[in-house]
Coordinates of C-alpha atoms (C1' of nucleotides) in Angstrom, one line a residue:
Chain A
M1 CA -0.1 0.0 0.0
N2 CA 2.7 2.3 0.9
T3 CA 4.8 1.3 -2.0
A4 CA 2.5 2.8 -4.6
P5 CA 4.2 3.4 -8.1
P6 CA 4.8 7.0 -9.1
N7 CA 1.8 7.0 -11.3
S8 CA -0.6 5.6 -8.9
I9 CA -4.0 7.1 -9.0
D10 CA -4.0 6.9 -5.3
E11 CA -1.7 9.9 -5.1
T12 CA -3.6 13.1 -4.5
P13 CA -1.6 16.0 -6.1
A14 CA -0.3 18.4 -3.6
G15 CA -2.4 21.6 -3.2
E16 CA -5.7 19.8 -4.6
P17 CA -8.3 19.4 -2.1
P18 CA -9.0 15.7 -1.2
E19 CA -11.4 14.0 -3.3
E20 CA -14.8 14.3 -2.1
K21 CA -16.0 10.9 -0.4
R22 CA -18.1 9.0 -2.9
S23 CA -21.4 8.2 -1.8
L24 CA -22.0 4.6 -0.6
N25 CA -24.7 2.2 -1.5
F26 CA -26.3 0.5 1.6
I27 CA -24.2 -2.7 1.2
E28 CA -20.9 -0.6 1.2
Q29 CA -22.2 1.1 4.2
I30 CA -22.5 -2.3 6.0
I31 CA -19.0 -3.3 4.8
E32 CA -17.4 0.0 6.1
D33 CA -19.2 -0.3 9.3
D34 CA -18.0 -3.9 9.7
L35 CA -14.4 -2.8 8.7
Q36 CA -14.8 0.0 11.3
A37 CA -15.9 -2.3 13.9
G38 CA -13.1 -4.8 13.1
K39 CA -15.3 -7.6 12.1
W40 CA -14.1 -10.4 9.8
G41 CA -10.6 -9.6 10.7
G42 CA -10.8 -6.9 8.1
R43 CA -11.6 -9.1 5.3
V44 CA -14.1 -8.7 2.5
H45 CA -15.0 -12.0 0.7
T46 CA -18.0 -12.5 -1.6
R47 CA -19.4 -14.8 -3.9
F48 CA -21.7 -15.2 -6.9
P49 CA -23.7 -18.4 -6.6
P50 CA -25.6 -19.1 -9.9
E51 CA -27.5 -22.3 -10.2
P52 CA -26.4 -23.9 -13.5
N53 CA -29.9 -24.3 -14.9
G54 CA -29.9 -21.5 -17.6
Y55 CA -27.9 -18.8 -19.1
L56 CA -26.9 -15.7 -17.2
H57 CA -28.8 -12.4 -18.0
I58 CA -28.3 -8.7 -17.3
G59 CA -29.8 -9.1 -13.9
H60 CA -27.0 -11.6 -13.1
A61 CA -24.5 -9.0 -14.4
K62 CA -25.8 -6.7 -11.9
S63 CA -25.2 -9.3 -9.1
I64 CA -21.8 -10.2 -10.5
C65 CA -20.6 -6.5 -10.7
L66 CA -22.0 -6.0 -7.2
N67 CA -20.3 -9.0 -5.5
F68 CA -17.1 -9.1 -7.2
G69 CA -16.8 -5.3 -7.7
L70 CA -17.2 -5.0 -3.9
A71 CA -14.6 -7.6 -3.2
E72 CA -12.1 -5.8 -5.7
S73 CA -12.7 -2.3 -4.3
Y74 CA -12.2 -3.5 -0.7
N75 CA -9.1 -5.7 -1.7
G76 CA -11.0 -8.8 -0.9
A77 CA -11.5 -12.0 -2.5
Y78 CA -14.4 -13.4 -4.5
N79 CA -15.6 -16.7 -5.5
L80 CA -17.6 -18.4 -8.2
R81 CA -19.7 -21.0 -6.9
F82 CA -22.3 -23.1 -8.7
D83 CA -25.3 -23.9 -6.6
D84 CA -25.8 -27.4 -8.1
T85 CA -28.0 -29.2 -5.5
N86 CA -30.8 -30.1 -8.0
P87 CA -29.4 -32.6 -10.5
T88 CA -32.9 -32.6 -12.3
K89 CA -32.5 -29.0 -13.6
E90 CA -28.7 -28.6 -13.9
E91 CA -26.4 -29.2 -16.7
Q92 CA -22.8 -28.8 -17.7
E93 CA -23.8 -26.7 -20.7
F94 CA -24.8 -24.1 -18.3
V95 CA -21.8 -24.3 -16.2
D96 CA -19.7 -23.6 -19.2
S97 CA -21.9 -20.7 -20.5
I98 CA -21.9 -19.0 -17.1
K99 CA -17.9 -19.2 -16.8
E100 CA -17.7 -17.7 -20.4
D101 CA -20.2 -15.0 -19.5
V102 CA -18.6 -14.1 -16.1
R103 CA -15.2 -13.9 -17.8
W104 CA -16.5 -11.7 -20.5
I105 CA -18.0 -9.4 -18.2
G106 CA -14.5 -8.9 -16.9
F107 CA -13.9 -10.6 -13.9
D108 CA -11.4 -13.4 -13.0
W109 CA -12.3 -15.7 -10.2
K110 CA -8.7 -17.5 -10.7
E111 CA -8.6 -20.8 -8.8
R112 CA -11.7 -19.9 -6.5
E113 CA -14.2 -21.8 -8.6
F114 CA -16.4 -24.1 -6.4
F115 CA -19.5 -26.1 -6.5
A116 CA -22.0 -26.8 -3.6
S117 CA -21.6 -30.5 -4.7
D118 CA -18.0 -30.2 -3.5
Y119 CA -19.5 -30.0 0.0
F120 CA -22.0 -32.9 -0.1
D121 CA -19.8 -35.0 2.2
Q122 CA -19.6 -32.2 4.7
L123 CA -23.1 -31.3 4.5
Y124 CA -23.9 -34.8 5.3
D125 CA -21.8 -34.9 8.4
W126 CA -23.3 -31.7 9.5
A127 CA -26.8 -33.2 9.0
V128 CA -25.8 -35.9 11.3
Q129 CA -24.5 -33.6 13.8
L130 CA -27.9 -31.7 13.9
I131 CA -29.7 -35.1 14.3
N132 CA -27.5 -35.9 17.1
V133 CA -28.3 -32.7 18.9
G134 CA -32.0 -33.2 18.3
K135 CA -32.4 -30.4 15.7
A136 CA -33.2 -32.5 12.7
Y137 CA -35.4 -35.6 12.1
V138 CA -36.4 -37.9 9.3
C139 CA -40.1 -37.3 8.4
D140 CA -42.1 -39.9 6.4
L141 CA -44.8 -37.4 5.4
D142 CA -45.1 -37.2 1.5
G143 CA -45.1 -33.8 -0.3
E144 CA -48.9 -33.4 0.1
Q145 CA -48.9 -34.0 3.7
I146 CA -45.9 -31.8 4.5
R147 CA -47.8 -29.0 2.8
E148 CA -51.0 -29.7 4.9
Y149 CA -48.9 -29.7 8.0
R150 CA -47.2 -26.6 7.2
G151 CA -50.4 -24.5 7.7
T152 CA -51.1 -21.4 5.9
L153 CA -50.0 -17.8 5.9
T154 CA -52.5 -17.0 8.5
E155 CA -52.7 -20.2 10.5
P156 CA -49.9 -22.0 12.2
G157 CA -48.8 -25.4 11.2
K158 CA -48.8 -28.7 13.3
D159 CA -46.0 -31.0 14.3
S160 CA -45.3 -33.9 12.0
P161 CA -46.1 -37.2 13.8
F162 CA -42.6 -38.2 13.1
R163 CA -41.1 -35.2 14.8
D164 CA -40.0 -37.0 18.0
R165 CA -38.2 -39.8 16.8
S166 CA -35.2 -40.9 18.6
V167 CA -31.8 -39.8 17.6
E168 CA -31.1 -43.5 16.9
E169 CA -33.9 -44.1 14.7
N170 CA -33.3 -40.8 12.9
L171 CA -29.5 -41.7 12.3
D172 CA -30.5 -45.2 11.0
L173 CA -33.3 -43.8 8.8
F174 CA -31.1 -40.9 7.4
E175 CA -28.3 -43.4 6.7
R176 CA -30.8 -45.6 4.8
M177 CA -32.1 -42.6 2.9
C178 CA -28.7 -41.9 1.6
G179 CA -28.1 -45.7 1.0
G180 CA -30.8 -45.6 -1.6
E181 CA -33.1 -47.9 0.3
F182 CA -36.3 -45.7 0.0
P183 CA -38.0 -44.5 -3.1
D184 CA -38.0 -40.9 -4.2
G185 CA -40.3 -38.6 -2.1
S186 CA -40.9 -41.2 0.6
H187 CA -38.7 -39.6 3.3
T188 CA -37.1 -36.2 4.1
L189 CA -34.8 -34.9 6.6
R190 CA -36.1 -31.7 8.2
A191 CA -34.8 -29.3 10.6
K192 CA -36.8 -29.1 13.9
I193 CA -37.5 -25.4 14.4
D194 CA -41.1 -24.3 14.9
M195 CA -44.2 -25.3 13.2
A196 CA -46.0 -22.3 14.5
S197 CA -43.4 -19.8 13.3
S198 CA -44.9 -16.7 11.5
N199 CA -42.1 -17.2 9.0
L200 CA -43.0 -20.2 7.0
N201 CA -39.4 -20.9 6.1
L202 CA -39.0 -21.9 9.8
R203 CA -41.8 -24.4 10.0
D204 CA -39.4 -27.4 10.0
P205 CA -37.9 -26.9 6.5
V206 CA -36.8 -30.0 4.5
M207 CA -33.1 -30.2 4.4
Y208 CA -32.6 -33.4 2.3
R209 CA -34.9 -35.0 -0.2
I210 CA -34.5 -38.4 -2.0
L211 CA -33.7 -37.9 -5.5
K212 CA -32.3 -40.8 -7.4
A213 CA -31.0 -38.7 -10.2
H214 CA -27.7 -38.4 -12.1
H215 CA -25.6 -35.4 -11.0
H216 CA -23.6 -33.7 -13.6
R217 CA -20.5 -33.7 -11.3
T218 CA -21.0 -36.4 -8.5
G219 CA -22.6 -38.9 -10.8
D220 CA -24.6 -41.5 -9.1
K221 CA -22.9 -41.2 -5.8
W222 CA -25.8 -39.6 -4.0
C223 CA -29.5 -40.3 -4.0
I224 CA -30.2 -37.6 -1.4
Y225 CA -29.6 -33.9 -2.2
P226 CA -29.7 -30.9 0.1
M227 CA -32.1 -28.2 -0.4
Y228 CA -31.1 -24.6 -1.1
D229 CA -31.5 -23.4 2.5
Y230 CA -29.4 -26.3 3.9
A231 CA -26.7 -25.9 1.3
H232 CA -26.4 -22.3 0.6
G233 CA -25.3 -20.7 3.9
Q234 CA -23.1 -23.6 4.8
S235 CA -21.4 -23.4 1.4
D236 CA -20.9 -19.6 2.1
S237 CA -19.5 -20.7 5.5
L238 CA -17.0 -23.1 4.2
E239 CA -15.7 -20.7 1.9
K240 CA -15.4 -18.1 4.6
V241 CA -17.5 -15.7 2.9
T242 CA -18.0 -12.6 4.9
H243 CA -20.9 -10.9 3.0
S244 CA -23.4 -13.1 1.3
I245 CA -25.3 -10.9 -1.0
C246 CA -28.4 -12.1 -2.6
T247 CA -31.8 -10.8 -3.9
L248 CA -34.8 -9.6 -2.0
E249 CA -36.8 -12.8 -2.3
F250 CA -34.4 -14.5 0.1
E251 CA -35.1 -12.0 2.8
N252 CA -37.5 -14.4 4.6
H253 CA -34.9 -17.1 4.4
R254 CA -32.2 -15.1 6.5
P255 CA -33.5 -16.3 9.9
L256 CA -33.0 -20.0 8.5
Y257 CA -29.7 -19.1 7.1
D258 CA -28.7 -17.8 10.5
W259 CA -30.3 -20.7 12.4
F260 CA -28.2 -23.2 10.4
C261 CA -24.9 -21.5 11.0
E262 CA -25.7 -21.0 14.8
S263 CA -27.0 -24.4 15.3
L264 CA -23.7 -25.8 13.6
E265 CA -21.6 -23.4 15.3
I266 CA -19.6 -22.4 12.2
H267 CA -18.4 -19.5 10.5
H268 CA -21.3 -17.2 10.1
P269 CA -21.5 -14.9 7.1
R270 CA -23.9 -12.0 6.9
Q271 CA -26.6 -12.4 4.4
I272 CA -27.6 -9.1 2.9
E273 CA -30.5 -8.6 0.3
F274 CA -30.9 -6.2 -2.6
S275 CA -33.5 -5.7 -5.2
R276 CA -33.1 -7.5 -8.5
L277 CA -32.8 -5.6 -11.7
N278 CA -36.1 -5.3 -13.8
L279 CA -35.9 -3.7 -17.4
T280 CA -38.7 -2.3 -19.4
Y281 CA -39.8 -4.0 -22.4
T282 CA -38.2 -7.3 -21.2
V283 CA -38.6 -10.3 -19.0
M284 CA -36.0 -11.4 -16.7
S285 CA -37.0 -14.6 -15.0
K286 CA -34.9 -17.6 -16.0
R287 CA -38.2 -19.7 -16.3
R288 CA -39.6 -17.3 -18.9
L289 CA -36.2 -17.0 -20.7
L290 CA -36.3 -20.8 -20.8
E291 CA -39.8 -20.7 -22.2
L292 CA -38.8 -18.3 -25.0
V293 CA -36.0 -20.4 -26.1
K294 CA -37.7 -23.8 -25.8
D295 CA -40.9 -22.6 -27.6
G296 CA -39.0 -21.0 -30.3
H297 CA -40.1 -17.4 -29.9
V298 CA -36.4 -16.5 -30.1
N299 CA -33.6 -18.3 -31.8
G300 CA -31.7 -19.6 -28.7
W301 CA -30.2 -18.4 -25.7
D302 CA -27.9 -16.0 -27.5
D303 CA -30.6 -14.6 -29.6
P304 CA -29.7 -10.8 -29.9
R305 CA -33.0 -9.7 -28.6
M306 CA -32.5 -11.7 -25.3
P307 CA -31.4 -10.0 -22.1
T308 CA -29.0 -12.9 -21.7
I309 CA -25.3 -12.0 -21.4
S310 CA -24.7 -14.1 -24.6
G311 CA -27.6 -12.3 -26.4
L312 CA -26.1 -9.0 -25.5
R313 CA -22.7 -10.0 -26.4
R314 CA -23.9 -11.3 -29.8
R315 CA -26.1 -8.1 -30.3
G316 CA -23.0 -6.1 -30.0
Y317 CA -22.8 -5.0 -26.3
T318 CA -19.4 -4.4 -24.8
P319 CA -18.4 -5.6 -21.4
G320 CA -17.5 -2.0 -20.5
S321 CA -21.0 -0.8 -21.3
V322 CA -22.6 -3.6 -19.2
R323 CA -20.4 -2.8 -16.4
E324 CA -21.1 0.8 -16.5
F325 CA -24.8 0.2 -16.8
C326 CA -24.7 -2.0 -13.6
R327 CA -22.9 0.9 -11.8
R328 CA -25.4 3.5 -12.9
V329 CA -28.5 1.5 -11.8
G330 CA -27.2 1.4 -8.3
V331 CA -28.0 -0.9 -5.3
T332 CA -31.1 -0.6 -3.1
K333 CA -33.8 -2.6 -1.5
F334 CA -36.5 -0.9 -3.7
D335 CA -38.1 -3.1 -6.2
G336 CA -38.2 -0.8 -9.3
V337 CA -38.0 -1.0 -13.0
T338 CA -35.1 0.5 -15.0
D339 CA -35.6 2.1 -18.4
I340 CA -34.0 0.1 -21.0
V341 CA -32.8 3.2 -22.5
Q342 CA -30.2 3.4 -19.7
L343 CA -28.7 0.2 -21.0
E344 CA -28.6 1.5 -24.5
N345 CA -27.1 4.6 -23.7
A346 CA -24.4 3.2 -21.8
L347 CA -23.6 1.2 -25.0
R348 CA -23.7 4.3 -27.2
E349 CA -21.4 6.0 -24.8
D350 CA -18.9 3.3 -24.7
L351 CA -19.0 2.7 -28.6
N352 CA -18.9 6.4 -29.4
E353 CA -15.4 6.5 -28.0
R354 CA -14.0 3.3 -29.5
A355 CA -16.1 2.3 -32.6
P356 CA -14.4 2.8 -36.1
R357 CA -16.7 4.8 -38.4
V358 CA -17.8 3.3 -41.6
M359 CA -20.5 3.9 -44.3
G360 CA -23.3 1.5 -44.9
V361 CA -26.5 2.0 -46.5
L362 CA -29.3 0.0 -45.1
R363 CA -32.1 0.6 -47.8
P364 CA -30.3 1.6 -50.9
L365 CA -31.5 4.1 -53.5
K366 CA -29.4 4.2 -56.6
V367 CA -27.9 7.6 -57.6
V368 CA -26.2 8.4 -60.9
I369 CA -24.0 11.3 -61.0
E370 CA -24.3 12.3 -64.5
N371 CA -21.4 14.6 -65.0
Y372 CA -19.0 12.2 -63.4
P373 CA -17.0 10.3 -66.0
E374 CA -18.1 6.7 -66.7
G375 CA -15.7 4.0 -65.7
Q376 CA -13.8 6.4 -63.4
S377 CA -13.2 6.0 -59.8
E378 CA -11.1 7.5 -57.1
E379 CA -10.2 6.9 -53.4
L380 CA -11.3 9.6 -50.8
E381 CA -9.9 10.0 -47.4
A382 CA -12.1 9.3 -44.5
V383 CA -11.7 9.8 -40.7
N384 CA -12.0 6.4 -38.9
N385 CA -13.0 7.9 -35.5
P386 CA -13.4 11.7 -34.8
Q387 CA -13.3 10.9 -31.1
D388 CA -9.7 9.5 -31.4
E389 CA -7.3 11.0 -33.8
A390 CA -4.9 7.9 -33.3
A391 CA -7.5 5.8 -35.2
G392 CA -6.3 7.5 -38.3
T393 CA -7.9 7.6 -41.7
R394 CA -8.9 5.1 -44.5
K395 CA -9.6 5.3 -48.2
V396 CA -13.1 4.9 -49.6
P397 CA -13.8 4.3 -53.2
F398 CA -16.1 6.8 -55.1
S399 CA -17.6 6.3 -58.5
R400 CA -20.4 7.5 -60.9
E401 CA -23.0 5.3 -59.5
I402 CA -23.5 5.2 -55.7
Y403 CA -26.2 4.2 -53.2
I404 CA -27.7 6.5 -50.6
E405 CA -30.2 5.8 -48.0
Q406 CA -33.9 5.9 -49.1
T407 CA -34.7 8.1 -46.2
D408 CA -32.2 10.6 -47.3
F409 CA -34.4 11.6 -50.2
M410 CA -37.8 13.2 -50.1
E411 CA -39.7 14.4 -53.1
D412 CA -41.9 17.0 -51.2
A413 CA -39.3 17.9 -48.7
P414 CA -40.4 20.5 -46.0
K415 CA -37.9 23.3 -45.4
K416 CA -36.3 21.7 -42.4
F417 CA -35.5 18.6 -44.3
F418 CA -31.7 18.8 -44.8
R419 CA -31.2 16.1 -47.1
L420 CA -31.7 15.4 -50.8
S421 CA -34.7 16.6 -52.9
V422 CA -35.0 17.7 -56.5
G423 CA -33.0 21.0 -56.9
R424 CA -31.2 20.8 -53.6
E425 CA -27.6 20.4 -52.8
V426 CA -26.0 18.1 -50.1
R427 CA -22.7 17.0 -49.2
L428 CA -21.7 13.4 -49.6
R429 CA -19.6 12.7 -46.7
Y430 CA -15.8 12.9 -47.4
A431 CA -16.7 13.3 -51.2
Y432 CA -18.4 16.1 -53.0
F433 CA -21.5 18.2 -53.1
V434 CA -24.3 16.9 -55.2
T435 CA -27.4 18.3 -56.6
C436 CA -30.4 16.3 -57.4
T437 CA -31.6 16.9 -60.9
E438 CA -34.1 14.2 -61.7
V439 CA -36.4 11.4 -60.0
I440 CA -36.8 8.3 -61.9
K441 CA -39.8 6.1 -60.9
D442 CA -41.1 2.7 -61.6
D443 CA -44.6 2.0 -62.9
G444 CA -46.0 1.9 -59.4
G445 CA -44.7 5.4 -58.7
E446 CA -41.8 4.3 -56.5
V447 CA -38.6 6.2 -56.6
I448 CA -36.0 3.8 -57.9
E449 CA -33.2 6.1 -59.0
L450 CA -31.9 9.6 -58.8
R451 CA -30.0 11.7 -61.1
C452 CA -27.4 14.0 -59.7
T453 CA -24.7 16.3 -60.7
Y454 CA -21.6 16.9 -58.8
D455 CA -19.3 19.9 -58.2
P456 CA -15.8 18.8 -59.0
E457 CA -14.5 21.8 -57.0
T458 CA -15.8 20.4 -53.7
K459 CA -13.6 17.3 -53.5
G460 CA -13.2 16.2 -50.0
G461 CA -16.4 18.0 -48.9
N462 CA -15.6 21.6 -49.0
A463 CA -16.5 24.3 -51.4
P464 CA -13.7 26.7 -52.3
D465 CA -16.2 29.4 -52.8
G466 CA -17.1 29.0 -49.1
R467 CA -20.8 28.1 -49.7
K468 CA -22.3 25.8 -47.2
V469 CA -24.8 23.0 -47.2
K470 CA -27.0 22.1 -44.4
G471 CA -27.1 18.4 -45.0
T472 CA -24.3 15.6 -45.1
I473 CA -25.3 12.2 -46.1
H474 CA -23.6 8.8 -46.3
W475 CA -23.1 6.8 -49.3
V476 CA -21.4 3.7 -51.0
S477 CA -20.0 3.3 -54.4
A478 CA -22.2 0.8 -56.2
E479 CA -19.3 -0.9 -58.0
H480 CA -17.2 -1.4 -54.9
A481 CA -20.2 -2.1 -52.4
L482 CA -20.1 -5.1 -50.2
T483 CA -23.7 -6.5 -50.2
A484 CA -24.8 -7.7 -46.7
E485 CA -27.7 -8.9 -44.6
V486 CA -28.4 -6.5 -41.9
R487 CA -30.5 -7.4 -38.8
L488 CA -32.4 -4.6 -36.9
Y489 CA -33.7 -5.3 -33.5
D490 CA -36.4 -3.7 -31.4
H491 CA -37.6 -4.5 -28.0
L492 CA -38.7 -8.1 -27.5
F493 CA -42.0 -7.0 -26.1
S494 CA -44.3 -4.2 -27.2
K495 CA -45.4 -3.1 -23.9
E496 CA -43.1 -1.7 -21.3
D497 CA -44.4 -4.2 -18.8
P498 CA -44.8 -7.5 -20.5
D499 CA -47.1 -8.6 -17.8
D500 CA -49.4 -5.8 -18.8
V501 CA -52.2 -8.0 -20.2
E502 CA -55.9 -8.5 -19.8
E503 CA -57.3 -10.8 -17.3
D504 CA -56.6 -14.6 -18.3
R505 CA -54.3 -13.3 -21.2
D506 CA -50.7 -14.4 -21.4
W507 CA -47.5 -12.3 -21.2
L508 CA -46.5 -14.0 -24.4
E509 CA -49.2 -12.2 -26.3
N510 CA -47.2 -9.0 -25.7
L511 CA -44.2 -10.3 -27.8
N512 CA -43.4 -7.7 -30.3
P513 CA -44.0 -9.2 -33.7
N514 CA -41.6 -6.6 -35.2
S515 CA -38.7 -7.3 -32.9
L516 CA -36.5 -8.5 -35.8
E517 CA -36.3 -7.0 -39.1
T518 CA -33.9 -8.5 -41.6
L519 CA -32.7 -6.4 -44.6
A520 CA -31.2 -8.5 -47.1
D521 CA -29.7 -6.1 -49.6
C522 CA -27.7 -3.5 -47.7
K523 CA -24.7 -1.9 -49.4
L524 CA -21.5 -1.4 -47.2
E525 CA -18.1 0.2 -47.8
P526 CA -15.5 -2.4 -48.9
S527 CA -13.3 -2.1 -45.8
L528 CA -16.1 -4.1 -43.9
A529 CA -15.0 -7.1 -45.8
H530 CA -12.4 -7.2 -43.0
A531 CA -14.9 -6.8 -40.2
E532 CA -14.3 -9.0 -37.1
V533 CA -16.7 -10.5 -34.7
G534 CA -16.7 -8.8 -31.4
I535 CA -15.9 -5.2 -32.7
G536 CA -18.5 -2.5 -32.8
Y537 CA -18.6 -0.4 -35.9
Q538 CA -20.5 2.7 -36.3
F539 CA -22.4 3.1 -39.6
E540 CA -22.3 6.7 -39.7
R541 CA -25.7 8.6 -39.1
T542 CA -27.3 5.1 -38.5
G543 CA -26.1 3.2 -35.5
Y544 CA -23.6 0.7 -34.0
F545 CA -23.3 -2.6 -35.8
C546 CA -21.3 -5.9 -35.4
L547 CA -20.6 -8.9 -37.5
D548 CA -22.8 -11.7 -36.5
K549 CA -21.8 -15.3 -36.1
D550 CA -24.2 -16.4 -39.0
T551 CA -21.9 -14.7 -41.5
Q552 CA -20.9 -16.9 -44.5
P553 CA -17.9 -16.2 -46.5
D554 CA -20.2 -14.8 -49.4
K555 CA -22.7 -13.3 -47.3
P556 CA -21.7 -11.1 -44.4
V557 CA -24.4 -10.6 -41.6
F558 CA -24.4 -7.7 -39.3
N559 CA -26.5 -7.0 -36.2
R560 CA -27.5 -3.5 -35.2
A561 CA -26.6 -3.3 -31.5
V562 CA -28.3 0.1 -31.0
S563 CA -29.3 3.0 -33.3
L564 CA -27.6 6.3 -33.0
R565 CA -29.9 8.9 -31.3
D566 CA -32.1 10.5 -33.9
T567 CA -33.5 13.8 -32.9
W568 CA -34.8 14.5 -36.5
A569 CA -36.9 11.3 -36.3
K570 CA -38.3 12.5 -33.0
K571 CA -39.3 15.7 -34.6
K572 CA -41.2 14.2 -37.5
Chain B
rU1 C1' -56.5 -13.0 7.1
rG2 C1' -50.6 -13.4 9.2
rC3 C1' -45.5 -12.2 8.9
rC4 C1' -41.3 -9.6 6.5
rC5 C1' -39.4 -5.7 3.3
rC6 C1' -39.9 -1.2 0.5
rU7 C1' -41.7 4.1 -0.7
rU8 C1' -37.2 10.9 -2.8
rA9 C1' -38.3 14.7 -10.3
rG10 C1' -40.8 10.6 -15.7
rU11 C1' -37.1 6.6 -14.6
rG12 C1' -32.6 4.9 -11.7
rU13 C1' -30.3 7.0 -7.4
rA14 C1' -27.7 10.6 -3.4
rA15 C1' -28.3 13.0 1.5
rC16 C1' -26.3 9.3 7.7
rG17 C1' -31.1 15.3 12.3
rG18 C1' -28.8 21.1 9.6
rC19 C1' -29.3 24.6 2.0
rA20 C1' -33.0 18.1 -1.3
rG21 C1' -28.1 16.8 -5.3
rC22 C1' -26.6 13.5 -9.5
rA23 C1' -27.3 10.5 -13.7
rC24 C1' -30.7 9.1 -17.9
rG25 C1' -35.0 11.0 -20.3
rA26 C1' -38.0 15.2 -22.1
rC27 C1' -37.7 20.4 -23.9
rU28 C1' -34.7 25.1 -25.6
rG29 C1' -30.6 27.0 -27.8
rA30 C1' -25.3 27.0 -29.7
rC31 C1' -21.9 24.1 -32.6
rU32 C1' -21.2 20.5 -36.4
rC33 C1' -18.5 17.2 -43.1
rU34 C1' -22.6 12.1 -38.6
rG35 C1' -29.9 15.8 -37.6
rA36 C1' -24.4 11.6 -33.8
rA37 C1' -20.9 13.5 -30.3
rU38 C1' -20.1 18.1 -27.7
rC39 C1' -21.4 22.6 -25.0
rA40 C1' -25.1 26.0 -22.5
rG41 C1' -29.9 26.3 -20.4
rU42 C1' -35.1 24.6 -18.9
rU43 C1' -38.2 21.2 -16.7
rA44 C1' -39.7 18.3 -12.5
rG45 C1' -39.4 15.2 -6.3
rU46 C1' -39.4 13.6 -0.3
rC47 C1' -46.9 8.6 -0.3
rU48 C1' -50.5 10.6 3.7
rA49 C1' -51.7 12.0 8.8
rG50 C1' -50.0 12.8 13.6
rG51 C1' -45.8 13.1 17.2
rU52 C1' -40.5 14.0 18.9
rU53 C1' -37.0 18.3 17.9
rC54 C1' -34.5 25.0 17.5
rA55 C1' -34.5 21.9 13.1
rA56 C1' -37.3 15.7 10.0
rA57 C1' -36.6 12.8 3.4
rU58 C1' -34.0 11.0 7.8
rC59 C1' -36.3 9.4 14.3
rC60 C1' -41.5 7.5 16.5
rU61 C1' -46.8 6.0 15.6
rA62 C1' -50.9 4.9 12.6
rG63 C1' -52.5 4.6 7.6
rA64 C1' -52.1 4.3 2.2
rG65 C1' -49.6 2.0 -1.9
rG66 C1' -45.9 -1.8 -3.8
rG67 C1' -43.2 -6.3 -3.2
rG68 C1' -42.1 -11.2 -1.2
rC69 C1' -43.5 -15.9 1.6
rA70 C1' -47.8 -21.5 2.1
rA71 C1' -41.6 -26.6 -4.1
rC72 C1' -39.2 -32.7 -1.4
rC73 C1' -37.0 -25.3 -6.8
rA74 C1' -33.0 -21.9 -6.2

RNA sequence: UGCCCCUUAGUGUAACGGCAGCACGACUGACUCUGAAUCAGUUAGUCUAGGUUCAAAUCCUAGAGGGGCAACCA
């Protein structure tokens, strides 16, 4: 700490006022208070505990950034732990995708990769210990009966008839449960707490159930598996976690979390709950995302319209934008809904700094420049990124026939329309001023071609006589153009709240039928032939795009990650 | 009908008993070889009612509104 390098950002320049103390979220407050009070020996140790039963989504990203970010900023450690206690739902594919996604977001958990299934032996021993002190018992009630005995929200439950079995009998039964002697569902091991508790989680919760299922890591070794409540806190404890951060729905489980740690007299992390992320125009539950995938409403977990990490990545989101977004949404216990434009803006901001600029015409309209010599072409210099001089320049070919955007021409243009119309002059970006002289239509009256003249004196985009044009439009030389498919995405749901449906109707009815628009005949500048997956490009005046994995050698496919802000579109 | 949690501009958040700030959005305007970016400005808030206090978004009580909880899911 006191050996900071000369350029350390920790150094406050002399004479400058000390940096104002950053405001802390409520979890940071707790941590600082703990540190202040000398708890945990000054350690901060967190974990991210996904269940490998689906792909990670942007809500998980919030949790990852919170948990791992906290550990990083307090110089602590963080674990990635798979909560794999239910073999009927979990798969190796999900383990792999989760690791890939966490890495992509930008965190390295190094050797601290764990599985709840690593602790099955220890958990078993602890269960025996609880039986021995009379705090757990084997119950023969079936699922239905357990539910009946549990009581309701307003009425207390009643004790299981098996609650007072002897320690010996419990030990014997539990061992035989584990030995595979009983069929699935015939017995459970339950904690003996309080069937009259106002917190239903404390009404003798099930610790172990019999499940003769193959586990993706332990194989067929076990036929009993621990429940979340019995496995989670103890896993935290074994890993010497200090702050166990989870979402609000586990708040009512905290007394149980505490009960197990106290009863077992083991290291007792502090559970802290925060509100999960909700986004407008999207759903975030794993159950629903799974349904979208399974029923083919989207094309897989990494469909660019999905709020999954893999979907965002494929869509063109950057790790930095995801992290910045998570920082901006903050951390509270209030269950709100974040406007999805926050996410989009984080991306725009990030890509504005780094994305190479190119020209691409999404809906081409052919333009013939009549006074430009036939067969001639030339290379014009274009700036790669006005935000970053070091990005340099490139050459863009120009010729007699070019494509411009259909929306950049209007026949009966209002005065405020700064683009092309008959008799109006605009600048072709980095090229020449052109004036539209004639409109050519097909039999149906559709505009299919424009005739223009150019001013050779304006090469590069400036007029020597100092005359100005109000509009600058992008273009692509027809002869040199790369033809590509471009996929435009809109919100997956047409309602801000997908659950906003009539009585008895389904959230799926709010799926936006226009969430994907495929443009098959887009014209891109030739430099894009060397585009790489994973790099965001700005198609000037249009948006940010990236090469999709569906690209074929003869057919490039681009995704629009997000459009550019368009105040003109708003005015219309 | 029980228990637990929550409530600050449109949205997300800050304030730690002492001047209600910030970000995003929206709206103006400036600038511009991207109607982008940038810059300047405007807009708008403490759920309600009592109480404690010199002083309350903050503490107390009650109410309203929202969320969670009755898987051998996590």
